[in-house]
Coordinates of C-alpha atoms and ligand atoms in Angstrom, one line a residue:
X1 CA -14.3 65.9 -134.6
X2 CA -16.1 69.2 -135.3
X3 CA -17.7 70.5 -138.4
X4 CA -18.2 74.2 -138.0
X5 CA -19.6 74.8 -141.5
X6 CA -22.3 72.2 -141.0
X7 CA -23.0 71.8 -137.3
X8 CA -25.9 69.4 -137.8
X9 CA -23.8 66.6 -139.3
X10 CA -22.9 63.6 -137.2
X11 CA -19.3 64.8 -136.9
X12 CA -20.3 68.1 -135.2
X13 CA -20.6 67.2 -131.5
X14 CA -22.5 69.7 -129.3
X15 CA -22.4 68.0 -126.0
X16 CA -23.4 64.7 -124.5
X17 CA -26.8 63.3 -123.7
X18 CA -27.7 60.2 -121.7
X19 CA -30.7 58.2 -122.9
X20 CA -32.0 55.7 -120.4
X21 CA -33.6 52.6 -121.8
X22 CA -32.8 50.8 -125.0
X23 CA -36.3 50.0 -126.2
X24 CA -37.6 51.4 -129.6
X25 CA -38.2 54.8 -128.0
X26 CA -34.7 55.0 -126.5
X27 CA -33.1 53.8 -129.7
X28 CA -35.0 56.3 -131.9
X29 CA -34.1 59.1 -129.5
X30 CA -30.5 58.1 -129.4
X31 CA -30.3 58.0 -133.2
X32 CA -32.0 61.4 -133.7
X33 CA -29.8 63.0 -131.1
X34 CA -26.7 61.4 -132.5
X35 CA -27.6 62.5 -136.0
X36 CA -28.0 66.1 -134.7
X37 CA -24.4 66.0 -133.4
X38 CA -24.8 65.1 -129.8
X39 CA -22.6 62.4 -128.1
X40 CA -25.1 59.9 -126.8
X41 CA -24.7 57.4 -124.0
X42 CA -27.5 54.8 -124.4
X43 CA -28.0 52.9 -121.1
X44 CA -29.9 49.6 -121.1
X45 CA -30.3 47.3 -118.1
X46 CA -30.8 44.2 -120.2
X47 CA -27.8 42.5 -122.0
X48 CA -29.0 43.8 -125.4
X49 CA -31.1 46.7 -126.7
X50 CA -34.4 46.3 -128.4
X51 CA -36.8 46.1 -125.5
X52 CA -40.0 44.1 -126.1
X53 CA -40.4 45.0 -129.8
X54 CA -38.4 41.9 -131.1
X55 CA -41.0 39.7 -129.4
X56 CA -43.8 41.3 -131.4
X57 CA -45.1 39.9 -134.6
X58 CA -46.8 42.9 -136.1
X59 CA -47.2 46.5 -134.9
X60 CA -50.4 48.3 -134.5
X61 CA -52.1 50.1 -136.3
X62 CA -50.1 49.7 -139.6
X63 CA -49.7 45.9 -139.2
X64 CA -46.0 46.2 -140.3
X65 CA -43.5 43.5 -139.4
X66 CA -41.9 44.6 -136.0
X67 CA -38.5 43.1 -136.7
X68 CA -38.3 44.8 -140.2
X69 CA -38.7 48.2 -138.5
X70 CA -36.4 47.4 -135.6
X71 CA -33.5 45.5 -137.2
X72 CA -32.1 48.5 -139.2
X73 CA -32.3 50.7 -136.2
X74 CA -30.4 48.2 -134.1
X75 CA -27.6 48.1 -136.7
X76 CA -27.6 51.9 -137.0
X77 CA -27.3 52.3 -133.2
X78 CA -24.5 49.8 -133.0
X79 CA -22.5 51.5 -135.8
X80 CA -23.2 55.2 -135.1
X81 CA -20.0 57.0 -134.2
X82 CA -21.8 59.3 -131.8
X83 CA -23.5 56.6 -129.8
X84 CA -21.8 54.7 -126.9
X85 CA -23.9 51.7 -125.9
X86 CA -23.8 50.7 -122.3
X87 CA -25.8 47.5 -122.0
X88 CA -26.3 45.4 -118.9
X89 CA -25.9 48.6 -117.0
X90 CA -27.9 50.5 -114.3
X91 CA -28.0 54.1 -113.5
X92 CA -26.9 54.4 -109.9
X93 CA -26.6 58.1 -109.1
X94 CA -27.2 61.4 -110.9
X95 CA -25.8 64.7 -109.6
X96 CA -25.5 68.3 -110.8
X97 CA -27.9 70.6 -112.6
X98 CA -29.2 71.2 -116.1
X99 CA -26.3 71.3 -118.5
X100 CA -23.8 69.8 -116.1
X101 CA -24.8 66.4 -114.8
X102 CA -22.5 63.7 -113.5
X103 CA -23.9 60.2 -113.5
X104 CA -22.7 57.0 -111.9
X105 CA -23.4 53.8 -113.9
X106 CA -23.0 50.3 -112.7
X107 CA -22.0 48.0 -115.6
X108 CA -22.6 44.4 -114.7
X109 CA -20.0 41.7 -115.6
X110 CA -20.8 39.7 -118.7
X111 CA -18.1 37.1 -118.1
X112 CA -17.3 37.1 -121.9
X113 CA -14.9 39.1 -124.0
X114 CA -17.3 41.6 -125.6
X115 CA -14.8 42.3 -128.4
X116 CA -14.4 38.6 -129.4
X117 CA -18.1 37.6 -128.7
X118 CA -20.0 37.0 -132.0
X119 CA -23.3 36.0 -130.3
X120 CA -23.2 32.3 -131.2
X121 CA -24.8 31.3 -127.9
X122 CA -22.5 28.3 -127.3
X123 CA -21.4 29.7 -123.9
X124 CA -25.0 29.6 -122.8
X125 CA -25.5 26.0 -123.9
X126 CA -22.2 25.0 -122.2
X127 CA -22.4 27.2 -119.1
X128 CA -20.7 25.4 -116.2
X129 CA -22.7 27.4 -113.7
X130 CA -26.2 26.6 -115.0
X131 CA -25.4 23.1 -116.2
X132 CA -23.2 21.4 -113.6
X133 CA -21.4 18.5 -115.2
X134 CA -23.3 15.3 -114.3
X135 CA -21.6 12.1 -113.3
X136 CA -22.0 9.5 -116.0
X137 CA -24.9 7.3 -115.2
X138 CA -25.3 3.7 -116.2
X139 CA -28.7 4.2 -117.7
X140 CA -29.0 2.2 -120.9
X141 CA -31.5 3.9 -123.1
X142 CA -31.5 1.0 -125.6
X143 CA -32.8 -1.5 -123.0
X144 CA -35.7 0.9 -122.2
X145 CA -37.0 0.6 -125.8
X146 CA -39.5 -1.9 -127.2
X147 CA -38.1 -4.1 -130.0
X148 CA -40.4 -2.5 -132.7
X149 CA -39.4 1.0 -131.6
X150 CA -35.7 0.1 -131.6
X151 CA -36.0 -1.2 -135.1
X152 CA -37.8 1.9 -136.3
X153 CA -35.4 4.3 -134.6
X154 CA -32.3 2.5 -135.7
X155 CA -33.6 2.6 -139.2
X156 CA -34.0 6.4 -139.0
X157 CA -30.6 6.9 -137.4
X158 CA -28.9 4.8 -140.0
X159 CA -30.6 6.8 -142.8
X160 CA -29.2 10.1 -141.5
X161 CA -26.0 8.9 -139.8
X162 CA -24.8 8.9 -136.2
X163 CA -23.5 12.5 -136.1
X164 CA -24.6 15.5 -134.2
X165 CA -25.3 17.3 -137.5
X166 CA -28.1 14.7 -138.2
X167 CA -29.9 15.4 -134.9
X168 CA -32.7 17.6 -136.4
X169 CA -33.5 15.4 -139.4
X170 CA -33.5 12.4 -137.1
X171 CA -35.9 14.2 -134.7
X172 CA -38.1 15.3 -137.6
X173 CA -38.4 11.7 -138.9
X174 CA -39.2 10.4 -135.4
X175 CA -41.8 13.2 -134.9
X176 CA -43.4 12.3 -138.3
X177 CA -43.5 8.6 -137.5
X178 CA -44.9 8.9 -134.0
X179 CA -46.6 12.3 -134.4
X180 CA -44.6 13.4 -131.3
X181 CA -41.2 12.8 -129.7
X182 CA -41.4 10.0 -127.1
X183 CA -39.0 10.7 -124.2
X184 CA -37.4 7.2 -124.1
X185 CA -36.6 7.5 -127.8
X186 CA -35.0 10.9 -127.3
X187 CA -32.8 9.4 -124.6
X188 CA -31.7 6.7 -127.1
X189 CA -31.1 9.2 -129.9
X190 CA -29.0 11.4 -127.6
X191 CA -26.9 8.3 -126.7
X192 CA -26.5 7.2 -130.3
X193 CA -25.6 10.5 -131.9
X194 CA -23.5 11.5 -128.8
X195 CA -25.3 14.7 -128.0
X196 CA -26.1 15.8 -124.4
X197 CA -29.8 15.0 -123.6
X198 CA -30.2 18.6 -122.5
X199 CA -29.3 19.7 -126.1
X200 CA -31.8 17.3 -127.6
X201 CA -34.6 18.7 -125.3
X202 CA -33.4 22.2 -126.2
X203 CA -34.1 21.5 -129.9
X204 CA -37.3 19.6 -129.1
X205 CA -38.8 22.5 -127.2
X206 CA -37.5 25.3 -129.5
X207 CA -39.4 24.3 -132.7
X208 CA -43.2 24.3 -132.5
X209 CA -43.4 21.5 -135.0
X210 CA -42.0 19.2 -132.4
X211 CA -44.1 17.9 -129.5
X212 CA -43.2 16.1 -126.4
X213 CA -46.9 15.1 -125.9
X214 CA -48.8 12.6 -128.0
X215 CA -50.8 14.4 -130.7
X216 CA -53.9 13.6 -132.7
X217 CA -54.1 12.2 -136.2
X218 CA -55.0 15.6 -137.5
X219 CA -53.3 18.8 -136.3
X220 CA -55.4 22.0 -136.4
X221 CA -53.4 25.2 -136.2
X222 CA -55.4 28.5 -135.8
X223 CA -53.5 31.6 -136.6
X224 CA -53.8 34.3 -133.9
X225 CA -51.5 36.8 -135.6
X226 CA -52.6 40.4 -135.8
X227 CA -54.1 40.2 -139.3
X228 CA -56.1 37.1 -138.6
X229 CA -57.0 38.4 -135.1
X230 CA -58.7 41.5 -136.5
X231 CA -60.5 39.4 -139.1
X232 CA -62.1 37.2 -136.5
X233 CA -59.7 34.3 -135.6
X234 CA -60.7 34.4 -131.9
X235 CA -64.3 33.6 -132.9
X236 CA -63.0 30.8 -135.2
X237 CA -61.0 29.4 -132.3
X238 CA -64.0 29.6 -130.0
X239 CA -66.0 27.6 -132.5
X240 CA -63.4 24.9 -132.9
X241 CA -63.0 24.6 -129.1
X242 CA -66.8 24.3 -128.8
X243 CA -67.0 21.6 -131.6
X244 CA -64.1 19.5 -130.4
X245 CA -64.4 20.2 -126.7
X246 CA -60.7 20.9 -126.3
X247 CA -58.5 23.8 -125.5
X248 CA -55.4 24.9 -127.5
X249 CA -52.6 22.4 -126.8
X250 CA -55.0 19.5 -126.1
X251 CA -56.0 16.4 -128.1
X252 CA -59.5 14.9 -128.4
X253 CA -60.2 11.8 -126.4
X254 CA -60.3 9.7 -129.6
X255 CA -56.8 10.9 -130.6
X256 CA -58.2 12.3 -133.8
X257 CA -57.5 16.1 -133.4
X258 CA -55.0 18.3 -131.7
X259 CA -55.7 22.0 -131.5
X260 CA -52.8 24.5 -131.6
X261 CA -52.5 28.3 -132.0
X262 CA -49.7 30.0 -133.9
X263 CA -48.7 33.6 -134.6
X264 CA -48.8 34.2 -138.3
X265 CA -48.7 31.5 -140.9
X266 CA -47.4 33.8 -143.6
X267 CA -50.7 34.0 -145.4
X268 CA -52.1 37.2 -143.8
X269 CA -54.1 38.3 -146.8
X270 CA -56.2 35.1 -146.5
X271 CA -57.0 35.6 -142.8
X272 CA -58.5 34.2 -140.6
X273 CA -56.3 31.2 -141.6
X274 CA -56.6 27.7 -140.2
X275 CA -54.2 25.0 -141.2
X276 CA -55.3 21.4 -141.0
X277 CA -52.6 18.8 -141.7
X278 CA -50.6 21.4 -143.6
X279 CA -53.6 22.4 -145.8
X280 CA -54.5 26.1 -145.6
X281 CA -58.2 27.1 -145.1
X282 CA -59.6 30.6 -145.2
X283 CA -62.3 30.2 -142.5
X284 CA -65.1 32.6 -141.6
X285 CA -66.6 32.3 -138.1
X286 CA -69.3 29.6 -138.2
X287 CA -67.8 27.7 -141.1
X288 CA -65.3 25.3 -139.5
X289 CA -67.9 22.6 -139.0
X290 CA -68.0 21.9 -142.8
X291 CA -64.2 21.4 -142.8
X292 CA -64.4 19.0 -139.9
X293 CA -67.0 17.0 -141.7
X294 CA -64.9 16.8 -144.8
X295 CA -61.9 15.5 -142.8
X296 CA -64.0 12.9 -141.0
X297 CA -65.9 11.9 -144.2
X298 CA -64.7 8.3 -143.9
X299 CA -66.8 8.0 -140.8
X300 CA -70.4 6.8 -141.3
X301 CA -71.9 9.9 -139.6
X302 CA -70.4 13.3 -139.7
X303 CA -68.6 14.5 -136.6
X304 CA -70.4 17.8 -136.6
X305 CA -74.1 17.7 -137.2
X306 CA -75.1 21.2 -136.4
X307 CA -73.2 23.2 -139.1
X308 CA -74.2 26.8 -139.2
X309 CA -74.5 28.0 -142.8
Ligands
FES401 S1 -51.5 36.9 -139.2 FE1 -50.3 36.2 -140.8 S2 -51.4 34.4 -141.4 FE2 -52.5 35.0 -139.8

């Protein structure tokens, strides 16, 4: 595939280049070289390219969405005719001199058919190496429940149906009723909808709206995303910690408040943002005491006496 009239098009190959590391820098280098007509071998030791950028919320200093920048480049790299992706691979040896190198690459076994794999993740959930099949136990989750709890949970399960598809709505309803997911109830749900308990915990720990620990009556979420961070959310968080005497992830002794931090609530223009019981507040440092007093208005005396104006 050569194009002598226009050697800079992607069809005109000038030689081959090896790019080591499939982070954003490696990806961009590979795309630029491939567009210039070089055959590129992009080596990445992890099972997929992308590096740490997919774990970022926003990028500094432009505050752009990290995934919005990265995703088109991932697709372009995978589709580029001049790029050969060698993921889950290590560079073992390099010999030769400038212009004539020979490299030895160790490509680790993936134990899946890479052509057929569509990334559904089911093989991870059902891996027989990580999750050894357990012998059936005779634990009866139903007997471990109080009568009231049993009535409540049966009501919820009957509303949504005893199918694995109903697992998340059932867990949402339980979480809403109890303000967290009690472990004995999760065991009963797993038994009733016929889903492995490991999968139930997988769901329970994946979504931040679920909690395995009892939570307070009011949930306070402080946004620590980039936009809120630069506008003072760490000072707002300090203030809330000082007022409530708890750290993020903890609940006050009277079970009134649970403090959590999140990374972006989708209201960056309002930052610093604090959400209390799903209500959004634009909070300046020193102002949260007023909000706490509003929430606890039903009490005879305000929770926070020393509000800084
Ligand atoms: S960073 Fe987006 S809402 Fe805080």
